[in-house]
Amino acid sequence: MTDNPLADYFAALDRLKRRRAKINNDAVAIEAGRTKGSIKKSRPAFAELIAAIEAAAIEQAHPRTDQIARLTRAKETVSELRSQLEASYARELSLLAELYELRKQLAGLAGGKVLPIRGADRKARLL
């Protein structure tokens, strides 16, 4: 602690800003090593400090423009990825339907006696 108690409070306010912790009179007082409620509006010595705390709290309450831009980009990315996923599902369903039709055709042409392409049964049948 320094000789000037207000310097401790202002240093505490700066630490809270850097940590992006919730800023109010009690938080600043506790961060400065004082008791909760030690910053009172009725004391003229704290007028400048209280104004700085209120300004920091207002600044903290409004989201920053870079955060809004990041959020907008993230939402656009999610939307794009979701549409790509839907398109891939549509392609896969189309390919499955085509495969089903081709297997049905093959079974009809071969008279229903089609050997499996994979598996242990195929090796046993070939021997």
PDB file of C-alpha atoms in Angstrom:
ATOM      1  CA  MET A   1       0.000   0.000   0.000  1.00  0.00           C
ATOM      2  CA  THR A   2       1.138   3.501  -0.732  1.00  0.00           C
ATOM      3  CA  ASP A   3       0.857   6.669   1.315  1.00  0.00           C
ATOM      4  CA  ASN A   4      -2.080   7.893  -0.770  1.00  0.00           C
ATOM      5  CA  PRO A   5      -5.098   5.613  -0.280  1.00  0.00           C
ATOM      6  CA  LEU A   6      -6.673   6.818  -3.524  1.00  0.00           C
ATOM      7  CA  ALA A   7      -3.636   5.557  -5.431  1.00  0.00           C
ATOM      8  CA  ASP A   8      -4.365   2.073  -4.054  1.00  0.00           C
ATOM      9  CA  TYR A   9      -7.959   2.345  -5.242  1.00  0.00           C
ATOM     10  CA  PHE A  10      -6.966   3.528  -8.723  1.00  0.00           C
ATOM     11  CA  ALA A  11      -4.382   0.743  -8.989  1.00  0.00           C
ATOM     12  CA  ALA A  12      -7.073  -1.748  -7.961  1.00  0.00           C
ATOM     13  CA  LEU A  13      -9.408  -0.316 -10.606  1.00  0.00           C
ATOM     14  CA  ASP A  14      -6.705  -0.782 -13.270  1.00  0.00           C
ATOM     15  CA  ARG A  15      -6.158  -4.409 -12.192  1.00  0.00           C
ATOM     16  CA  LEU A  16      -9.892  -5.106 -12.404  1.00  0.00           C
ATOM     17  CA  LYS A  17     -10.011  -3.567 -15.889  1.00  0.00           C
ATOM     18  CA  ARG A  18      -7.128  -5.747 -17.072  1.00  0.00           C
ATOM     19  CA  ARG A  19      -8.758  -8.884 -15.645  1.00  0.00           C
ATOM     20  CA  ARG A  20     -12.110  -7.816 -17.096  1.00  0.00           C
ATOM     21  CA  ALA A  21     -13.704  -8.532 -13.734  1.00  0.00           C
ATOM     22  CA  LYS A  22     -16.986  -6.977 -12.708  1.00  0.00           C
ATOM     23  CA  ILE A  23     -16.340  -3.379 -11.705  1.00  0.00           C
ATOM     24  CA  ASN A  24     -18.240  -1.672  -8.912  1.00  0.00           C
ATOM     25  CA  ASN A  25     -17.380   0.246  -5.743  1.00  0.00           C
ATOM     26  CA  ASP A  26     -17.225  -2.859  -3.549  1.00  0.00           C
ATOM     27  CA  ALA A  27     -15.043  -4.803  -5.992  1.00  0.00           C
ATOM     28  CA  VAL A  28     -12.559  -1.931  -6.200  1.00  0.00           C
ATOM     29  CA  ALA A  29     -12.479  -1.578  -2.409  1.00  0.00           C
ATOM     30  CA  ILE A  30     -11.844  -5.294  -1.878  1.00  0.00           C
ATOM     31  CA  GLU A  31      -9.195  -5.357  -4.639  1.00  0.00           C
ATOM     32  CA  ALA A  32      -7.472  -2.406  -2.918  1.00  0.00           C
ATOM     33  CA  GLY A  33      -7.323  -4.386   0.325  1.00  0.00           C
ATOM     34  CA  ARG A  34     -10.042  -2.416   2.077  1.00  0.00           C
ATOM     35  CA  THR A  35     -13.400  -3.535   3.426  1.00  0.00           C
ATOM     36  CA  LYS A  36     -16.487  -3.780   1.300  1.00  0.00           C
ATOM     37  CA  GLY A  37     -18.364  -0.507   1.435  1.00  0.00           C
ATOM     38  CA  SER A  38     -15.351   1.645   2.232  1.00  0.00           C
ATOM     39  CA  ILE A  39     -15.940   3.742  -0.905  1.00  0.00           C
ATOM     40  CA  LYS A  40     -18.848   6.017  -0.026  1.00  0.00           C
ATOM     41  CA  LYS A  41     -20.478   8.656  -2.175  1.00  0.00           C
ATOM     42  CA  SER A  42     -20.891  10.865   0.874  1.00  0.00           C
ATOM     43  CA  ARG A  43     -17.114  11.367   1.139  1.00  0.00           C
ATOM     44  CA  PRO A  44     -15.927  14.158  -1.181  1.00  0.00           C
ATOM     45  CA  ALA A  45     -12.428  12.642  -1.401  1.00  0.00           C
ATOM     46  CA  PHE A  46     -13.864   9.703  -3.350  1.00  0.00           C
ATOM     47  CA  ALA A  47     -15.754  11.763  -5.973  1.00  0.00           C
ATOM     48  CA  GLU A  48     -13.075  11.376  -8.656  1.00  0.00           C
ATOM     49  CA  LEU A  49     -12.654   7.671  -7.884  1.00  0.00           C
ATOM     50  CA  ILE A  50     -16.400   7.036  -8.024  1.00  0.00           C
ATOM     51  CA  ALA A  51     -16.609   8.825 -11.370  1.00  0.00           C
ATOM     52  CA  ALA A  52     -13.755   6.661 -12.711  1.00  0.00           C
ATOM     53  CA  ILE A  53     -15.441   3.496 -11.403  1.00  0.00           C
ATOM     54  CA  GLU A  54     -18.760   4.430 -13.013  1.00  0.00           C
ATOM     55  CA  ALA A  55     -17.050   5.223 -16.330  1.00  0.00           C
ATOM     56  CA  ALA A  56     -15.214   1.889 -16.250  1.00  0.00           C
ATOM     57  CA  ALA A  57     -18.427   0.024 -15.430  1.00  0.00           C
ATOM     58  CA  ILE A  58     -20.265   1.698 -18.338  1.00  0.00           C
ATOM     59  CA  GLU A  59     -17.381   0.958 -20.707  1.00  0.00           C
ATOM     60  CA  GLN A  60     -17.361  -2.643 -19.540  1.00  0.00           C
ATOM     61  CA  ALA A  61     -21.119  -3.014 -20.008  1.00  0.00           C
ATOM     62  CA  HIS A  62     -21.000  -2.151 -23.718  1.00  0.00           C
ATOM     63  CA  PRO A  63     -19.579  -4.886 -25.938  1.00  0.00           C
ATOM     64  CA  ARG A  64     -16.630  -3.796 -27.973  1.00  0.00           C
ATOM     65  CA  THR A  65     -16.916  -3.486 -31.728  1.00  0.00           C
ATOM     66  CA  ASP A  66     -14.160  -6.050 -32.348  1.00  0.00           C
ATOM     67  CA  GLN A  67     -16.040  -8.581 -30.232  1.00  0.00           C
ATOM     68  CA  ILE A  68     -19.219  -7.873 -32.200  1.00  0.00           C
ATOM     69  CA  ALA A  69     -17.307  -8.322 -35.471  1.00  0.00           C
ATOM     70  CA  ARG A  70     -15.834 -11.625 -34.272  1.00  0.00           C
ATOM     71  CA  LEU A  71     -19.278 -12.820 -33.255  1.00  0.00           C
ATOM     72  CA  THR A  72     -20.729 -11.855 -36.643  1.00  0.00           C
ATOM     73  CA  ARG A  73     -17.938 -13.710 -38.466  1.00  0.00           C
ATOM     74  CA  ALA A  74     -18.449 -16.768 -36.274  1.00  0.00           C
ATOM     75  CA  LYS A  75     -22.185 -16.776 -36.977  1.00  0.00           C
ATOM     76  CA  GLU A  76     -21.532 -16.506 -40.724  1.00  0.00           C
ATOM     77  CA  THR A  77     -19.052 -19.386 -40.540  1.00  0.00           C
ATOM     78  CA  VAL A  78     -21.545 -21.538 -38.648  1.00  0.00           C
ATOM     79  CA  SER A  79     -24.231 -20.753 -41.213  1.00  0.00           C
ATOM     80  CA  GLU A  80     -21.911 -21.628 -44.100  1.00  0.00           C
ATOM     81  CA  LEU A  81     -20.799 -24.884 -42.469  1.00  0.00           C
ATOM     82  CA  ARG A  82     -24.401 -25.828 -41.734  1.00  0.00           C
ATOM     83  CA  SER A  83     -25.354 -25.331 -45.398  1.00  0.00           C
ATOM     84  CA  GLN A  84     -22.335 -27.424 -46.489  1.00  0.00           C
ATOM     85  CA  LEU A  85     -23.404 -30.183 -44.096  1.00  0.00           C
ATOM     86  CA  GLU A  86     -26.946 -30.146 -45.477  1.00  0.00           C
ATOM     87  CA  ALA A  87     -25.565 -30.366 -49.032  1.00  0.00           C
ATOM     88  CA  SER A  88     -23.361 -33.333 -48.084  1.00  0.00           C
ATOM     89  CA  TYR A  89     -26.359 -35.098 -46.511  1.00  0.00           C
ATOM     90  CA  ALA A  90     -28.313 -34.560 -49.736  1.00  0.00           C
ATOM     91  CA  ARG A  91     -25.440 -35.981 -51.827  1.00  0.00           C
ATOM     92  CA  GLU A  92     -25.141 -39.010 -49.581  1.00  0.00           C
ATOM     93  CA  LEU A  93     -28.870 -39.709 -49.711  1.00  0.00           C
ATOM     94  CA  SER A  94     -28.800 -39.407 -53.481  1.00  0.00           C
ATOM     95  CA  LEU A  95     -25.885 -41.852 -53.708  1.00  0.00           C
ATOM     96  CA  LEU A  96     -27.602 -44.301 -51.355  1.00  0.00           C
ATOM     97  CA  ALA A  97     -30.774 -44.210 -53.446  1.00  0.00           C
ATOM     98  CA  GLU A  98     -28.733 -44.788 -56.610  1.00  0.00           C
ATOM     99  CA  LEU A  99     -26.874 -47.682 -54.982  1.00  0.00           C
ATOM    100  CA  TYR A 100     -30.139 -49.255 -53.904  1.00  0.00           C
ATOM    101  CA  GLU A 101     -31.568 -48.991 -57.423  1.00  0.00           C
ATOM    102  CA  LEU A 102     -28.404 -50.451 -58.986  1.00  0.00           C
ATOM    103  CA  ARG A 103     -28.351 -53.374 -56.547  1.00  0.00           C
ATOM    104  CA  LYS A 104     -32.003 -54.020 -57.320  1.00  0.00           C
ATOM    105  CA  GLN A 105     -31.218 -54.007 -61.054  1.00  0.00           C
ATOM    106  CA  LEU A 106     -28.239 -56.285 -60.568  1.00  0.00           C
ATOM    107  CA  ALA A 107     -30.282 -58.743 -58.536  1.00  0.00           C
ATOM    108  CA  GLY A 108     -32.902 -58.783 -61.277  1.00  0.00           C
ATOM    109  CA  LEU A 109     -30.331 -59.361 -64.031  1.00  0.00           C
ATOM    110  CA  ALA A 110     -28.449 -62.065 -62.148  1.00  0.00           C
ATOM    111  CA  GLY A 111     -31.600 -63.863 -61.141  1.00  0.00           C
ATOM    112  CA  GLY A 112     -31.049 -63.207 -57.457  1.00  0.00           C
ATOM    113  CA  LYS A 113     -27.834 -65.256 -57.281  1.00  0.00           C
ATOM    114  CA  VAL A 114     -25.262 -62.540 -56.659  1.00  0.00           C
ATOM    115  CA  LEU A 115     -22.137 -63.438 -54.700  1.00  0.00           C
ATOM    116  CA  PRO A 116     -21.046 -60.942 -52.024  1.00  0.00           C
ATOM    117  CA  ILE A 117     -18.052 -58.841 -53.004  1.00  0.00           C
ATOM    118  CA  ARG A 118     -16.497 -58.861 -49.551  1.00  0.00           C
ATOM    119  CA  GLY A 119     -16.319 -61.269 -46.684  1.00  0.00           C
ATOM    120  CA  ALA A 120     -15.052 -64.692 -45.688  1.00  0.00           C
ATOM    121  CA  ASP A 121     -17.924 -66.457 -47.509  1.00  0.00           C
ATOM    122  CA  ARG A 122     -16.534 -65.405 -50.873  1.00  0.00           C
ATOM    123  CA  LYS A 123     -13.144 -67.046 -50.251  1.00  0.00           C
ATOM    124  CA  ALA A 124     -14.804 -70.237 -49.085  1.00  0.00           C
ATOM    125  CA  ARG A 125     -17.069 -70.378 -52.154  1.00  0.00           C
ATOM    126  CA  LEU A 126     -14.204 -69.812 -54.557  1.00  0.00           C
ATOM    127  CA  LEU A 127     -12.196 -72.748 -53.182  1.00  0.00           C
TER     128      LEU A 127
END
